Coordinates of C-alpha atoms in Angstrom, one line a residue:
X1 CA 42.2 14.0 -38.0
X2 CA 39.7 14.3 -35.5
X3 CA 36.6 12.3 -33.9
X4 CA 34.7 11.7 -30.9
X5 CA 34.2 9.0 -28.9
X6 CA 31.1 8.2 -27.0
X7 CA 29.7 6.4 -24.3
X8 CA 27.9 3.6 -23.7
X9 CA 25.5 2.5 -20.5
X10 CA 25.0 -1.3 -20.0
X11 CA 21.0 -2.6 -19.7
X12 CA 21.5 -5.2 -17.3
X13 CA 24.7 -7.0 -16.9
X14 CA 24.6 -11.1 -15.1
X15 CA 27.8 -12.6 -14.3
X16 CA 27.3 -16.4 -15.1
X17 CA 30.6 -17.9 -14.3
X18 CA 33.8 -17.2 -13.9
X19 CA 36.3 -18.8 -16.3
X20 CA 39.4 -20.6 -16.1
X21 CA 41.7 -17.6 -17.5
X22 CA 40.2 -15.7 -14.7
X23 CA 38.4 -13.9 -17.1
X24 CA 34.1 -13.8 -16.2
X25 CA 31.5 -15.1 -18.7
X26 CA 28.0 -12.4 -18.2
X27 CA 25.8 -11.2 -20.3
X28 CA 24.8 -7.3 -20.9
X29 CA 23.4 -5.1 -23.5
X30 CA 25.5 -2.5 -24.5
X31 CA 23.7 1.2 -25.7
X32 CA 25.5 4.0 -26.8
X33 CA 25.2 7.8 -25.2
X34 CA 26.2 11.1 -26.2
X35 CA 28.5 11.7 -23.6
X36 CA 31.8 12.2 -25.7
X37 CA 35.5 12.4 -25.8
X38 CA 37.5 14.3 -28.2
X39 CA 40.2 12.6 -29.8
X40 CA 42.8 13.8 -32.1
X41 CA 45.5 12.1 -34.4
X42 CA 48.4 13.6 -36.3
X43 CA 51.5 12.6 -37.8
X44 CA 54.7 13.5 -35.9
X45 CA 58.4 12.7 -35.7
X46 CA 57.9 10.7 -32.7
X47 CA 55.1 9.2 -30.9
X48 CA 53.8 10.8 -28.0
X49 CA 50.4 11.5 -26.2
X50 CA 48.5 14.3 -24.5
X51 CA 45.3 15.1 -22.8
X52 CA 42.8 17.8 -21.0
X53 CA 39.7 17.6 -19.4
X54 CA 39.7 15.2 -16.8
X55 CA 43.3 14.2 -15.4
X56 CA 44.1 10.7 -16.9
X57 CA 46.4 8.6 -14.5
X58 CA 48.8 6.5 -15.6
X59 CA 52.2 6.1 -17.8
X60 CA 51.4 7.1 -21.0
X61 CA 52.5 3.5 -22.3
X62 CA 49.8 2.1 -20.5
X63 CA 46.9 4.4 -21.9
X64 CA 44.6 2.2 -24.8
X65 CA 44.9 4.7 -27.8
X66 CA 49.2 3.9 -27.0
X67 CA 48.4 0.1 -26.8
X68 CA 46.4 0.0 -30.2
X69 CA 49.3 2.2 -32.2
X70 CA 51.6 -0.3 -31.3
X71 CA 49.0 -3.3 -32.2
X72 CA 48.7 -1.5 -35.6
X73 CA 52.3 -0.5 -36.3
X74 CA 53.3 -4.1 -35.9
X75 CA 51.2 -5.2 -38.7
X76 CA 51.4 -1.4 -41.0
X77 CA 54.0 0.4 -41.5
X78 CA 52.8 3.3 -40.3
X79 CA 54.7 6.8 -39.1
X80 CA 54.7 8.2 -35.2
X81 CA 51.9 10.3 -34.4
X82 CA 50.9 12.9 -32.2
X83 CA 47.6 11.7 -30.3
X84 CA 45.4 14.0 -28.1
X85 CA 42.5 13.3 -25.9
X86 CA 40.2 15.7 -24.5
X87 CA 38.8 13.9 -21.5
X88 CA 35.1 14.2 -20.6
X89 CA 33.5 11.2 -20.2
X90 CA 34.1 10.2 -16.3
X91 CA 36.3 7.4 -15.7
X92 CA 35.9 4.7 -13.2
X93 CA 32.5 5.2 -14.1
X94 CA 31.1 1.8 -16.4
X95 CA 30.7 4.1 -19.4
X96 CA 33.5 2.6 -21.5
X97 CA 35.5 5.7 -22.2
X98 CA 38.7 4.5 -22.4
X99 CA 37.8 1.3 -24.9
X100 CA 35.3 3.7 -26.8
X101 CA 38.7 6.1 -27.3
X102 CA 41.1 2.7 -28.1
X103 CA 38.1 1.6 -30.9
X104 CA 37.8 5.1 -32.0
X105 CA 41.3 5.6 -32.4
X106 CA 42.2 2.3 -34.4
X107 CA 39.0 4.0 -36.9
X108 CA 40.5 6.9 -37.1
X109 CA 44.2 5.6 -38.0
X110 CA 42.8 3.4 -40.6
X111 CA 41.0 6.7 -41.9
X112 CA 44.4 8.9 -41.6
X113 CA 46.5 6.3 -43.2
X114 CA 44.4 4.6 -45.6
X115 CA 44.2 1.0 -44.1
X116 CA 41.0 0.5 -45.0
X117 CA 40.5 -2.5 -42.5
X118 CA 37.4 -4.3 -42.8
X119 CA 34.7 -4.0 -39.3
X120 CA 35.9 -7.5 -38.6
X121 CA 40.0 -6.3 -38.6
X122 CA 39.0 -2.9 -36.7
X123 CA 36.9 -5.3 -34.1
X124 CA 40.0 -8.2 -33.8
X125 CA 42.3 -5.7 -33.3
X126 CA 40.6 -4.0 -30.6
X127 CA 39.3 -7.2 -28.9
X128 CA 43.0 -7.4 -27.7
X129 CA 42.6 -4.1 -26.3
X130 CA 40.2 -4.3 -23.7
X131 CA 36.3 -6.8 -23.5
X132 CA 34.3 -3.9 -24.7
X133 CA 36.6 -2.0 -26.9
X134 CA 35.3 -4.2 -30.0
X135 CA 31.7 -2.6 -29.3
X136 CA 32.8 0.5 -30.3
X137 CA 33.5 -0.1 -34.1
X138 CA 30.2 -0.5 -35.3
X139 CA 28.8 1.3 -31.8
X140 CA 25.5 -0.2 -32.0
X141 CA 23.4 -1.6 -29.6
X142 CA 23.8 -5.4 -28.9
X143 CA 23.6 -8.3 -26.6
X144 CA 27.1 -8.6 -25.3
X145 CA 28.0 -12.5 -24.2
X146 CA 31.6 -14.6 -23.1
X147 CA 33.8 -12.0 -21.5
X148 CA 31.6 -9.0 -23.3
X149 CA 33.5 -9.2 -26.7
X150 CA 30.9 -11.4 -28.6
X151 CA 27.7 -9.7 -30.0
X152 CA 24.5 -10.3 -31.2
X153 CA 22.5 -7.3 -32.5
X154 CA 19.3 -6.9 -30.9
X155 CA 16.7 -4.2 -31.5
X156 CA 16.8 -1.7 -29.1
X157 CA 15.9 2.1 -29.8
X158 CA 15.2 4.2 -26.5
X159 CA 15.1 7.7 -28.8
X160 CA 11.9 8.2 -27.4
X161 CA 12.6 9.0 -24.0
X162 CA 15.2 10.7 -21.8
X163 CA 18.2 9.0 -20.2
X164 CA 19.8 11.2 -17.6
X165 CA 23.3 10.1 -16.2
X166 CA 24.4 10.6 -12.4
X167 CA 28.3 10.3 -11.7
X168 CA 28.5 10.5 -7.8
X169 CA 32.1 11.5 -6.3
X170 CA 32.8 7.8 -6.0
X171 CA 35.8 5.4 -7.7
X172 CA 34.6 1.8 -8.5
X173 CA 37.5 -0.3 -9.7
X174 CA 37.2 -3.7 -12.2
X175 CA 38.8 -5.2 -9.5
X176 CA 36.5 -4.3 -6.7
X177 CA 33.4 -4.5 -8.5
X178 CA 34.0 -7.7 -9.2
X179 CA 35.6 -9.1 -5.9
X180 CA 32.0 -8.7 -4.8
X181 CA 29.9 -11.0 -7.0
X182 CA 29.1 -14.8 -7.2
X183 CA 28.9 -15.9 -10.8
X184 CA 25.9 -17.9 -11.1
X185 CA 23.7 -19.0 -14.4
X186 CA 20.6 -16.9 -15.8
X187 CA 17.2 -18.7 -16.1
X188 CA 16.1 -15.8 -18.6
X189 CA 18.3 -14.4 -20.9
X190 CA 18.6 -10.2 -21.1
X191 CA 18.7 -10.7 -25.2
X192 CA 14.6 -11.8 -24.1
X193 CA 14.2 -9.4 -22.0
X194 CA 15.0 -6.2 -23.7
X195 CA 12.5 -7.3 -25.5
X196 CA 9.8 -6.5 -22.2
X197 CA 8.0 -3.1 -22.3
X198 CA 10.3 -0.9 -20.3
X199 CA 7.9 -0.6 -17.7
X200 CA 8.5 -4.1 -16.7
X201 CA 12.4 -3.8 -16.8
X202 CA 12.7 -2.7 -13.2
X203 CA 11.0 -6.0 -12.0
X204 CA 13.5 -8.6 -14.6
X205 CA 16.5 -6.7 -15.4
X206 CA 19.1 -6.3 -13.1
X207 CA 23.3 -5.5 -12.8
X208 CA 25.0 -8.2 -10.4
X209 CA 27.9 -5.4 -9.5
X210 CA 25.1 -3.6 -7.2
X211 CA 24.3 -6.0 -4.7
X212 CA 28.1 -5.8 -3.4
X213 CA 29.1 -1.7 -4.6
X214 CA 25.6 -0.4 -2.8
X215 CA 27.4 -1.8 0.0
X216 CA 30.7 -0.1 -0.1
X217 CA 29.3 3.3 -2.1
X218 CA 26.1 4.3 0.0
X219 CA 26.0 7.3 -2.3
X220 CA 25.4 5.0 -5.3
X221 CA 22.6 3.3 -3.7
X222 CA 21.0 6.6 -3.2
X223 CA 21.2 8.2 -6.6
X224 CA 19.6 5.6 -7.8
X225 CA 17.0 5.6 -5.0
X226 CA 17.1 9.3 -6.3
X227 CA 16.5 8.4 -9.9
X228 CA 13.2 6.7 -9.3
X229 CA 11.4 9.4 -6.9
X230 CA 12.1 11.6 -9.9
X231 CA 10.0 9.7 -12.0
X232 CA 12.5 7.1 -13.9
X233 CA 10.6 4.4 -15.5
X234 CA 14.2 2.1 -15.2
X235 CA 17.4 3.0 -13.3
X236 CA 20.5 1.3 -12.8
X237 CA 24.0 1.4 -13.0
X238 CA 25.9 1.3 -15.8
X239 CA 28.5 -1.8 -15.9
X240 CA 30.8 -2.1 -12.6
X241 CA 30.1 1.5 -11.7
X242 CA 29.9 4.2 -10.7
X243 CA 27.9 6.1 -12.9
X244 CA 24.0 5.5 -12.4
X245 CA 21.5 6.5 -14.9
X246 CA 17.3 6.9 -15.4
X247 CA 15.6 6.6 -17.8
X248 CA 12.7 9.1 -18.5
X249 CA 9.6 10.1 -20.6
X250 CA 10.7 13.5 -19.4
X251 CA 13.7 15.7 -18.6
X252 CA 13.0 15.4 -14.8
X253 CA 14.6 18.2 -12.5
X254 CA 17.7 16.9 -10.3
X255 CA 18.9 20.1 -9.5
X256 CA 19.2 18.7 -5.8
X257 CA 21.5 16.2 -7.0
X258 CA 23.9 19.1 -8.8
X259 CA 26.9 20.4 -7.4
X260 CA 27.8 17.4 -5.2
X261 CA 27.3 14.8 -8.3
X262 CA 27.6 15.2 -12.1
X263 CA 24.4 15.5 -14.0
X264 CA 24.3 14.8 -17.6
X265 CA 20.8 15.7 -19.4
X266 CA 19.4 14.1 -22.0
X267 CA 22.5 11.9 -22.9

């Protein structure tokens, strides 16, 4: 069986305090793209996994759509499969490409193997995975709170316009990102301001992880300097990094950001 995991961007993203499991409390609203993965699940005499498209480091024990057979086998009595993932969505990027493929693949065994686990079993299991892998069960847009694994749905269609997405030639680690930020409380939630007409998000929304990453990745700083001379309405990056995105009433032209960055149109 086969399927296609996507992308998501995050509108905003405050750290409000850091918790005593070492784990950060913030606050973001997740929104799927079309950027997508392809992902591929078979039966097999043993386990094993494979990939293209974009090298994927790491022991393959370590890799999410691994983690979430072995989650699932404990509980099922389910055979080996084969998995394949066709990399395409960047990583170390803040799209959520490797939780969207861990969420996407727990769907797809239930599919291949008849589970038929509820939303709520689908998003428990995944929760374990990774803080954002539960948002890719029902892969809608919502208000993400606590570590980014509880949602509230909010209404939030951006159809109209154009998001274009700028991956620089730059890493940005979970680790580094957020050695950089000081948690501190919100006086205005994003869940209210989503709700703002976009024009007005540049002025109220903001992602804490820039402050500190504009510092160490120049380059990021200047796509999204970038972004808005080409006309973007809002720009930002996208979670921890490093992928920056605009959003547009038009297709704008970046062709003088091509070759040394990776444009995605109209994602």
């Amino acid at each position: 069986m086969l399927n296609f995991p996507n992308a998501k961007i995050n509108i905003g993203l405050n750290i409000t305090e850091r918790r005593a499991d070492g784990y950060h409390n913030l606050e973001t609203v997740f929104y799927p793209v079309k950027i997508k993965d392809a992902l591929e699940v078979i039966t097999a005499p043993q386990l094993s996994f494979s990939s293209s498209g974009i090298p994927i480091p790491g022991r393959m024990e370590d890799n999410l759509c691994v983690k979430g057979y072995e989650l699932l086998r404990h509980d099922y009595d389910i055979p080996p499969v084969a998995i394949h993932l066709h990399k395409h969505i960047p990583i170390g990027a803040g799209l959520g490409g490797g939780s969207a493929d861990a969420a996407f693949f727990i769907k797809l065994v239930s599919d291949l193997f008849g589970l038929k686990l509820s939303v709520e079993q689908m998003e428990n299991y995944a929760r374990q995975l990774g803080a954002d892998c539960a948002f890719f069960i029902q892969n809608k847009p919502v208000f993400a709170h606590g570590k980014g694994d509880e949602f509230k749905p909010v209404t939030l269609d951006l159809s109209v316009y154009k998001i274009v997405l700028v991956m620089p030639p730059a890493h940005v680690s979970t680790g580094e990102a957020y050695r950089g930020v000081r948690p501190k409380p919100v006086n205005q939630s994003l869940q209210e301001l989503v709700t703002l007409p976009l024009t007005e998000w540049k002025h109220h929304i903001k992602n804490d992880f820039e402050e500190s990453v504009f510092k160490n990745h120049p380059d990021i700083r200047g796509v999204k300097a970038a972004l808005y001379d080409a006309g973007a309405l809002y720009a930002s990056m996208s979670g921890s990094g490093a992928s920056v995105f605009g959003i547009f009433n038009e297709l704008p032209n970046l062709s003088h950001l091509e070759g040394e960055n990776e444009v995605f149109y109209d994602v």
